[in-house]
Coordinates of C-alpha atoms in Angstrom, one line a residue:
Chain A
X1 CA 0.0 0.0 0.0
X2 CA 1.5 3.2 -1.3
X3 CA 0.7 7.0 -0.5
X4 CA -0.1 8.5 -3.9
X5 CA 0.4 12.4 -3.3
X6 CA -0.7 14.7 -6.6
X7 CA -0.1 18.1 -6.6
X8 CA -1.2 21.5 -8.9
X9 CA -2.6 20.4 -12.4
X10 CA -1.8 16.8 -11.7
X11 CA -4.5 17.1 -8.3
X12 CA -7.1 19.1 -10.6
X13 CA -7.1 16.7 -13.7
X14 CA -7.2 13.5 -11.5
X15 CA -9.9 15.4 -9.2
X16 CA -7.9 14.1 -5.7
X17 CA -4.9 15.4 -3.8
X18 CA -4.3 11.7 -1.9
X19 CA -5.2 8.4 -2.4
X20 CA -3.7 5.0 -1.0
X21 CA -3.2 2.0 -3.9
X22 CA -1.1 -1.2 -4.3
X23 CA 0.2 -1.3 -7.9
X24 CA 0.5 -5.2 -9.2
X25 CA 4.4 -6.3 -8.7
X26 CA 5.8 -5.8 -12.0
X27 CA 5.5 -2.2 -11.3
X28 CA 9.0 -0.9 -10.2
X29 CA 9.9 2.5 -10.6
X30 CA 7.9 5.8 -10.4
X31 CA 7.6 5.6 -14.4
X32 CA 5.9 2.5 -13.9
X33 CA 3.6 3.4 -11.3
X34 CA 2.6 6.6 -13.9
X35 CA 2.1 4.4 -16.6
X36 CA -0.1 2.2 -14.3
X37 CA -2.0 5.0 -13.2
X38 CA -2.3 6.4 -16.7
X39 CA -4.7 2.8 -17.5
X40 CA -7.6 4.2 -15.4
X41 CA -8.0 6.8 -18.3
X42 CA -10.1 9.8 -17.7
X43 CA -8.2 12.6 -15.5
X44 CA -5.4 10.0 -14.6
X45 CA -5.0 9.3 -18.2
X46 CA -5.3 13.1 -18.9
X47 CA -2.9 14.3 -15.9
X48 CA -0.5 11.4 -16.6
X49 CA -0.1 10.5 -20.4
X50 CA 2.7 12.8 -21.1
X51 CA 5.5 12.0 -18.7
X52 CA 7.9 14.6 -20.1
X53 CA 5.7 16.9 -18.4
X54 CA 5.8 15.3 -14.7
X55 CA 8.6 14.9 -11.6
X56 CA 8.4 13.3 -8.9
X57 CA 9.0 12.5 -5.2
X58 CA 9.7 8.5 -3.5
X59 CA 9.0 9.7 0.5
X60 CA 9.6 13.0 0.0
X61 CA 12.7 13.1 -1.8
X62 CA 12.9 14.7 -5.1
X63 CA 13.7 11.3 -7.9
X64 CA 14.2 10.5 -11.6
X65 CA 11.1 8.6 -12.8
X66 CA 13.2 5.9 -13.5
X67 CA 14.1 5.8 -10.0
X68 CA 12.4 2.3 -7.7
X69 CA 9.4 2.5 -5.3
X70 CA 10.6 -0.9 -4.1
X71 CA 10.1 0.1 -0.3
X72 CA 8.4 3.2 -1.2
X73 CA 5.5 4.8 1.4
X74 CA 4.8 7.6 -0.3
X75 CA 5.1 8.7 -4.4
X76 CA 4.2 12.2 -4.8
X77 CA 3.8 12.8 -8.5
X78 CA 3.4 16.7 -10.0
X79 CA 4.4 19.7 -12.8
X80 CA 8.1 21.3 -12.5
X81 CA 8.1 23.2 -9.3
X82 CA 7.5 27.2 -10.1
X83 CA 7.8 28.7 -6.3
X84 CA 9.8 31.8 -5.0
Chain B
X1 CA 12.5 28.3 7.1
X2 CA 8.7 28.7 7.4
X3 CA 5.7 28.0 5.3
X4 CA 2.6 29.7 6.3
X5 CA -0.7 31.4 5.1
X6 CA -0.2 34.2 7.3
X7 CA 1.0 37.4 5.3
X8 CA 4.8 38.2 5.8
X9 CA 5.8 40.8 8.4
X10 CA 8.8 42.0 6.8
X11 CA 9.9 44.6 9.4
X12 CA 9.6 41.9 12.5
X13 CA 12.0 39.2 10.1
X14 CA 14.4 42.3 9.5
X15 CA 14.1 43.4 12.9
X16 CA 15.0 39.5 14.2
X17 CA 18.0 39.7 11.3
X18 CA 19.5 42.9 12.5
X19 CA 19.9 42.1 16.1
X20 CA 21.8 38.5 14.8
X21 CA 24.8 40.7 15.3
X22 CA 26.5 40.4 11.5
X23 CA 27.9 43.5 9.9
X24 CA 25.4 43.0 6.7
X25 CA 22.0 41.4 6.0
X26 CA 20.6 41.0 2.5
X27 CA 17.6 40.6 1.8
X28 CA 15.2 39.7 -1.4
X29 CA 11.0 40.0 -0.8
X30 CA 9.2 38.5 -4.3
X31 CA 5.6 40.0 -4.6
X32 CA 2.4 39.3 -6.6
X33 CA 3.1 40.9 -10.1
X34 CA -0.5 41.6 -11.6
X35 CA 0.7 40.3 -14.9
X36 CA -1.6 40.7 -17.4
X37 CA -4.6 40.9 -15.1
X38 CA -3.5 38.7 -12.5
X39 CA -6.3 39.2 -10.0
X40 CA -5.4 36.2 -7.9
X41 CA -2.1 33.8 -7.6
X42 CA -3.0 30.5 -5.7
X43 CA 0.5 28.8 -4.0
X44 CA 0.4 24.9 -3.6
X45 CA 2.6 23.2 -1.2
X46 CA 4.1 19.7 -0.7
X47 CA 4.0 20.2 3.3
X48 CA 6.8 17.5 4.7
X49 CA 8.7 17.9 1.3
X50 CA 8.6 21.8 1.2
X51 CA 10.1 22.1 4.9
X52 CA 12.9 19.4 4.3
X53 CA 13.8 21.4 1.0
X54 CA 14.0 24.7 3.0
X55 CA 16.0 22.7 5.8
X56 CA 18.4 21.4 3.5
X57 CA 18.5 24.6 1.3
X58 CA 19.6 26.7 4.6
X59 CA 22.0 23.5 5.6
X60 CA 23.6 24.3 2.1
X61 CA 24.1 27.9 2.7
X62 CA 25.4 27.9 5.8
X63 CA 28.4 25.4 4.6
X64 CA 29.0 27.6 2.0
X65 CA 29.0 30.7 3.6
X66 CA 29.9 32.3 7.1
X67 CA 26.4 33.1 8.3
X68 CA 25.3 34.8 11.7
X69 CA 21.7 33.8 10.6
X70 CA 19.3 33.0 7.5
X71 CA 16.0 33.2 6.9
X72 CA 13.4 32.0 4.5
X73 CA 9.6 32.6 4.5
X74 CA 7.4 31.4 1.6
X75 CA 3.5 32.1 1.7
X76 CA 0.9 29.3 0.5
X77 CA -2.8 30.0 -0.5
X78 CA -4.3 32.9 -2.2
X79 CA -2.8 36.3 -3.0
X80 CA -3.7 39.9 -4.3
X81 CA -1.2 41.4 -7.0
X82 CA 1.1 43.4 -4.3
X83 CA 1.1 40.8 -1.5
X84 CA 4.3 39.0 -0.5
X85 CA 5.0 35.6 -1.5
X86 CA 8.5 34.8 -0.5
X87 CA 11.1 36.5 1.8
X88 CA 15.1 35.6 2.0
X89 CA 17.3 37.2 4.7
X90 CA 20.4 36.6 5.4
X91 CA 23.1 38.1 7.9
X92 CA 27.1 37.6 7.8
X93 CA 30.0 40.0 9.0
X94 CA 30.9 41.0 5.6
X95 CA 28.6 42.4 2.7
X96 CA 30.1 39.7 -0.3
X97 CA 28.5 36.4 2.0
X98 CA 25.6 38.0 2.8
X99 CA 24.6 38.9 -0.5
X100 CA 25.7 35.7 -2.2
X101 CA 24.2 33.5 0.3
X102 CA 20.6 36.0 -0.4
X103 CA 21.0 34.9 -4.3
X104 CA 22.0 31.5 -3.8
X105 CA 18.4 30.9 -1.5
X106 CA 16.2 32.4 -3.7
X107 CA 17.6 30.8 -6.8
X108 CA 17.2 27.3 -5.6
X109 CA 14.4 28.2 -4.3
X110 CA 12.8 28.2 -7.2
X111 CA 13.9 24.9 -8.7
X112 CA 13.9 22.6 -5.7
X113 CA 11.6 23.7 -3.4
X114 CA 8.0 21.6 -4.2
X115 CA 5.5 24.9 -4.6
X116 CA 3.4 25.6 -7.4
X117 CA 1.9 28.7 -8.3
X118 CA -2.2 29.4 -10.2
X119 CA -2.6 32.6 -11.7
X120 CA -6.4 33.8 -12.0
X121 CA -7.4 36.0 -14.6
X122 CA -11.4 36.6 -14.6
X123 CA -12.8 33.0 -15.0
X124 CA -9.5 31.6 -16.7
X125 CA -7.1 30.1 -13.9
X126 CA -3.8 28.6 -15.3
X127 CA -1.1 27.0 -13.5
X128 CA 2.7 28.5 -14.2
X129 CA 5.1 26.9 -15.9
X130 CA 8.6 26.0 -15.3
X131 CA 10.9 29.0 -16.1
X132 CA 14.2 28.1 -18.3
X133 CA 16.0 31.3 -17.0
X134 CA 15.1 29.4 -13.0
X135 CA 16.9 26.4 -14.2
X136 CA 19.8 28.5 -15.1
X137 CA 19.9 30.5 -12.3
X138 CA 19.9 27.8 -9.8
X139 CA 22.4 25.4 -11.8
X140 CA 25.3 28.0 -11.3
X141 CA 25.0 27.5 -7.9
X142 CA 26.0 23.7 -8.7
X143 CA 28.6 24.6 -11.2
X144 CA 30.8 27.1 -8.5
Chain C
X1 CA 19.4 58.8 -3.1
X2 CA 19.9 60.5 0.1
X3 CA 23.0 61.2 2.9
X4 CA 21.5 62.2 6.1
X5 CA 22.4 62.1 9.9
X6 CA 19.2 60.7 10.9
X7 CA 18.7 57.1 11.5
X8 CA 17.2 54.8 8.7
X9 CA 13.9 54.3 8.4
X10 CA 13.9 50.8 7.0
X11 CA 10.3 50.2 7.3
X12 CA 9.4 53.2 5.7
X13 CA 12.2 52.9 2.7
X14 CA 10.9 49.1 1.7
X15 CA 7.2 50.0 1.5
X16 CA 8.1 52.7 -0.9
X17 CA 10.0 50.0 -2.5
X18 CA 7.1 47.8 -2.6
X19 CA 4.9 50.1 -4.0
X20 CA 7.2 50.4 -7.0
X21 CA 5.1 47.9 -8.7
X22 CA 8.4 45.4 -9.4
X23 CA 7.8 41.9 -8.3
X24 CA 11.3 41.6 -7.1
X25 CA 12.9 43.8 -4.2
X26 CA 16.4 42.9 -3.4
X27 CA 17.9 45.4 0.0
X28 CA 21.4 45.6 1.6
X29 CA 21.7 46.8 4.7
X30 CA 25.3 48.0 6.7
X31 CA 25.2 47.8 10.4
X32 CA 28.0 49.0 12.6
X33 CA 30.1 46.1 13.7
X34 CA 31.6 46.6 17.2
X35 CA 34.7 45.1 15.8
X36 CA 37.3 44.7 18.9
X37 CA 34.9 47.1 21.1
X38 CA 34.9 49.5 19.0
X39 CA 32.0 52.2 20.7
X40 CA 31.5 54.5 18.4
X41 CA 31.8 55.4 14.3
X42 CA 32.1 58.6 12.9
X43 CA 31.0 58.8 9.1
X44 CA 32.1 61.6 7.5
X45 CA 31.3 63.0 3.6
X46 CA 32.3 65.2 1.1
X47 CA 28.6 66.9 0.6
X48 CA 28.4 67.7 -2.8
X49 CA 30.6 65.0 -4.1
X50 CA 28.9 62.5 -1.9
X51 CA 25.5 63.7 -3.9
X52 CA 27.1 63.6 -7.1
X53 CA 28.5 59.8 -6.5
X54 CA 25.2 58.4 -5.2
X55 CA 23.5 60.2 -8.6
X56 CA 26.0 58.9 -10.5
X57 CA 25.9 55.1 -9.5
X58 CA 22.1 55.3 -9.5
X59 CA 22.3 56.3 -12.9
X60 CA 24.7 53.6 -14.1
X61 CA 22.5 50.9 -12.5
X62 CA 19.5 52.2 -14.3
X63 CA 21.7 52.0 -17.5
X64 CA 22.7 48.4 -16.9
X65 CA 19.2 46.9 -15.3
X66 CA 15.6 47.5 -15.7
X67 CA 14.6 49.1 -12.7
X68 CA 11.3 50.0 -11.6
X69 CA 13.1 51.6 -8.4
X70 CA 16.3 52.1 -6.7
X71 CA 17.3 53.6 -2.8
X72 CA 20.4 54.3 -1.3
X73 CA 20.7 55.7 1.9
X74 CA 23.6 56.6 3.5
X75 CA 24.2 57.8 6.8
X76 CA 26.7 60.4 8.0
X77 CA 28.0 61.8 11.6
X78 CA 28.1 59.5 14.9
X79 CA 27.0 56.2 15.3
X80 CA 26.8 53.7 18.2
X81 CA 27.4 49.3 17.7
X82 CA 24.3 48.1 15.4
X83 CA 22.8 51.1 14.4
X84 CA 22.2 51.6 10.4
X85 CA 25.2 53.0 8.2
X86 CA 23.9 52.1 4.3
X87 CA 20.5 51.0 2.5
X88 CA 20.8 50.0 -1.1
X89 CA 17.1 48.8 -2.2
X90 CA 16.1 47.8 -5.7
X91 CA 13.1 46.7 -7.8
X92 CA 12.7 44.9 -10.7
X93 CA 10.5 42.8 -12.5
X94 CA 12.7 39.8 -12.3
X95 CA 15.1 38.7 -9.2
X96 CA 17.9 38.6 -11.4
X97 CA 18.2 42.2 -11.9
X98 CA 17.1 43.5 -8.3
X99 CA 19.8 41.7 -7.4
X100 CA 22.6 42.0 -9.1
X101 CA 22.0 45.8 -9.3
X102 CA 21.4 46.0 -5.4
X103 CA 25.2 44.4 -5.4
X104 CA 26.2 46.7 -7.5
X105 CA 25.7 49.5 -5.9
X106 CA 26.6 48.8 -2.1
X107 CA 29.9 47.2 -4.2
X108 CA 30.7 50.6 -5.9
X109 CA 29.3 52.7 -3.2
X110 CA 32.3 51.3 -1.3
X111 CA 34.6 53.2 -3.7
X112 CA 33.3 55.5 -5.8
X113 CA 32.1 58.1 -2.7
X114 CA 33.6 60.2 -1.0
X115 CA 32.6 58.9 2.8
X116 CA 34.9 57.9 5.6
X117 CA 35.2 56.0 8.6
X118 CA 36.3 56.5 12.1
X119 CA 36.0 53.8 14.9
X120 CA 36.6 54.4 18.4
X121 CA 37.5 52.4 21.0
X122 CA 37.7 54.1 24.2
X123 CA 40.6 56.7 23.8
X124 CA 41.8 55.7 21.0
X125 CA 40.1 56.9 17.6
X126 CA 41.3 55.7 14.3
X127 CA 40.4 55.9 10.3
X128 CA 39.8 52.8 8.8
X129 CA 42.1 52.3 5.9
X130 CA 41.3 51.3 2.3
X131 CA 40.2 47.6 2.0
X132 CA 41.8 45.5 -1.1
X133 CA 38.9 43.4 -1.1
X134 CA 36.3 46.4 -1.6
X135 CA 38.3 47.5 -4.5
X136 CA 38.2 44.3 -6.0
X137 CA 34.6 43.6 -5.5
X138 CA 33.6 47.6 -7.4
X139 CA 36.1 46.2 -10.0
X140 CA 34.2 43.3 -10.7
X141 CA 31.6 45.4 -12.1
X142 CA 34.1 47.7 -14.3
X143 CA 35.3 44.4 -16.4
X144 CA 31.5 42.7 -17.1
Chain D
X1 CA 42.3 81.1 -5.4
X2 CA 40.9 78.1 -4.7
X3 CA 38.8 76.3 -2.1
X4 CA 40.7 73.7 -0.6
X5 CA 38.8 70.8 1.2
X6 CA 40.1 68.0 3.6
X7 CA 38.9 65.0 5.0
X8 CA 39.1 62.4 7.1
X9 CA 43.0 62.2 8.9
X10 CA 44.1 64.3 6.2
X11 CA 41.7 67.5 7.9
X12 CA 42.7 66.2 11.4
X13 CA 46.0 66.6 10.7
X14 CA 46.1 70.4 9.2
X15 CA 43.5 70.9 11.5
X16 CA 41.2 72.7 9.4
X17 CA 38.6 71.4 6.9
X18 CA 38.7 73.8 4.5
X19 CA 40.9 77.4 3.4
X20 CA 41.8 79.3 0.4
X21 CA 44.5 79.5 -1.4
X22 CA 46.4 80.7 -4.1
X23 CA 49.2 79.0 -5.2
X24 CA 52.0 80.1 -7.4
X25 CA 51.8 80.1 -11.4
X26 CA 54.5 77.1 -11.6
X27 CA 51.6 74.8 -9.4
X28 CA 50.4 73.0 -12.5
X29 CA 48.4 69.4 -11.4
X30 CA 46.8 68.1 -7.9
X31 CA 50.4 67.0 -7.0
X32 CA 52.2 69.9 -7.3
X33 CA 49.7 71.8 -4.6
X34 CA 50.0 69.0 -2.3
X35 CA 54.1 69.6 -2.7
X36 CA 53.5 73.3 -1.9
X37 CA 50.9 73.0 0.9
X38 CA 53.3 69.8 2.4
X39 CA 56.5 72.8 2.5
X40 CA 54.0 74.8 4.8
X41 CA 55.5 71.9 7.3
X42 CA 54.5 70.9 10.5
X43 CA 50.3 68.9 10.2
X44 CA 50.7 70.3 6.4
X45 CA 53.8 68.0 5.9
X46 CA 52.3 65.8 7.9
X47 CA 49.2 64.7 6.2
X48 CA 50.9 65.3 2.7
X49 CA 54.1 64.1 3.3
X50 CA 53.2 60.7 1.5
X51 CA 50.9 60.9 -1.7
X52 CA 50.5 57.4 -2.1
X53 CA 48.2 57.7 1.0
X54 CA 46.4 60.2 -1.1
X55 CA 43.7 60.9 -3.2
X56 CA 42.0 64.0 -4.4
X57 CA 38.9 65.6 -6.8
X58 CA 39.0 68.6 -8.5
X59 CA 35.2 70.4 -8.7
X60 CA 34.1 67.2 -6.8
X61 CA 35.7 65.2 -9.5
X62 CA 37.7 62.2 -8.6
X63 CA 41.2 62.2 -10.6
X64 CA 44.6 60.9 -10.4
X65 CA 47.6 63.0 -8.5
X66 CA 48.6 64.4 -12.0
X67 CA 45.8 65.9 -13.0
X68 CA 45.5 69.2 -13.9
X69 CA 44.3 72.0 -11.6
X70 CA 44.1 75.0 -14.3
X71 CA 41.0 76.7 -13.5
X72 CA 40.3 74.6 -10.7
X73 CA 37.6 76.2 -8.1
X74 CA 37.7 73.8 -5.8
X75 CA 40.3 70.9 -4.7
X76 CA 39.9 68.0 -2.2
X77 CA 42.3 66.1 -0.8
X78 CA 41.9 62.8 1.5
X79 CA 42.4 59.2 2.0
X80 CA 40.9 56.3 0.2
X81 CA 37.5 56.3 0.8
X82 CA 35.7 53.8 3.0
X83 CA 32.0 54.4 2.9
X84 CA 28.8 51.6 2.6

């Protein structure tokens, strides 16, 4: 069971901030996950399609999407930070 | 290192920088900019994440730099054109550290620091996209 | 641009500032360091010179950066451990140029005008002499 | 006759912060009056005694010991600054 965080556009298009899921074993890395969440279509398919577009966090620490949730309690996935 | 709704009272953070007892505080306040009809700017955080990449951001700057104190305020929620989003202060014994150690903050600020900002204009809210010249500015910190 | 024997009114210079409609407001302020005990500092100017340098340099930043406003303040006559010698305030549109043109000007304010320091400690009152690293830190600016 | 200024150590020294002065036809650049004012002796060739300690403005110019003071109104002479 994994914390799924979504933040800015990603939280609007998918309609949820938080959720809890267990993605199926093959699914290793953050990418994965994505392309996982990206199957439910609708907002997830519309927040999540183009991956170019998304970064991401494995328990609050800032990752590469090819980086592994093996482990992971919470993936936070969101646009290019535009703070300050 | 804070993160709050509150509005930012800059004369009690300069006050609380002055009497750290260094020679020179910098400082750098960003503010609403009513771009194009901006009426309202909307700041998301990611709460654990944002106060670790402060924590680690002022970690960072005080190995770099000599530093009698630092300080880094950024507001979340809704904002007028005007109002203060973030505030950087920092306080060494000589001008040069003080005012490197200001730049340094706010540049990496904005590129690892997980806030996002949603500019309303009249029924059309959009959120802002990532800014090449932020990219830049923070990767000469890496480079040096 | 303004020399003047009163203390500085930061509160009152920064929401001028603010009001400059920038979205970036970069400050440096000088406190008096009580450097080995020193008591007291005695800043003394060359009036119109002093006038002329401040205009000068605020003229040259205005060249170099987009401004939407600039402040330098400088104080002159006797001052105690902590009190305020030097504002520099800036506004911009973008950080970037608040603050490199807020450096620039405390950096070249160090040099280009005509003030000078005395620090006393107890009986003994002494000029401070000309600091290598000020000059290099003005020159900086003179080769980009 | 010209207004002469001094600052800082350079004033302390002479004792005054400002005279007139009108020096002789053969006093061509800032160096040359700091020469004749230093032969005045005592705080005079004190404070002026070494020019590399100095620096001066003509009409609230800055410029090098050579410079010319034909037509000068007004000359300062005093250490390296060290304002801000």
């Amino acid at each position: 069971m994994i914390d799924l965080l979504y933040f800015a556009w990603v939280r609007e298009s998918i309609g949820i901030g938080h959720e809890r899921a267990t993605p199926p074993a093959e699914v290793a890395n953050v990418a994965g996950l994505i392309d996982w969440l990206a199957m439910r279509g609708g907002g997830y398919a519309e927040a999540l399609g183009d991956k170019t577009r998304l970064r991401a966090a494995v328990d609050q620490l800032f990752v590469p999407l090819d980086a592994s949730i093996a482990g992971a309690r919470e993936v936070a996935i969101f646009p290019p930070v535009t703070g300050g | 290192m804070l993160v709050t709704e509150a509005a930012i009272d800059i004369a009690a953070e300069l006050d609380a920088l002055e009497r750290a007892c260094g020679g020179a505080v910098a400082t750098f306040t960003g503010l609403v900019r009513d771009d194009g009809g901006v009426e309202e700017l909307f700041l998301e955080h990611y709460p654990v994440a944002t106060e670790k990449a402060l924590s680690d951001l002022a970690a960072e700057a005080a190995r770099r730099w000599s530093l009698a104190a630092a300080t880094v305020i950024h507001r979340v929620g809704a904002m007028a054109p005007g109002e203060r989003i973030v505030f950087v202060g920092t306080v060494a014994a000589h001008r040069a550290e003080a005012l490197e150690a200001c730049a340094f903050l706010i540049d990496r600020l904005k590129t690892d620091a997980p806030f996002w900002k949603r500019e309303t204009r009249g029924q059309d809210a959009r959120w802002v996209g990532e800014r090449e010249s932020d990219r830049d500015a923070a990767d000469r910190w890496k480079r040096s």
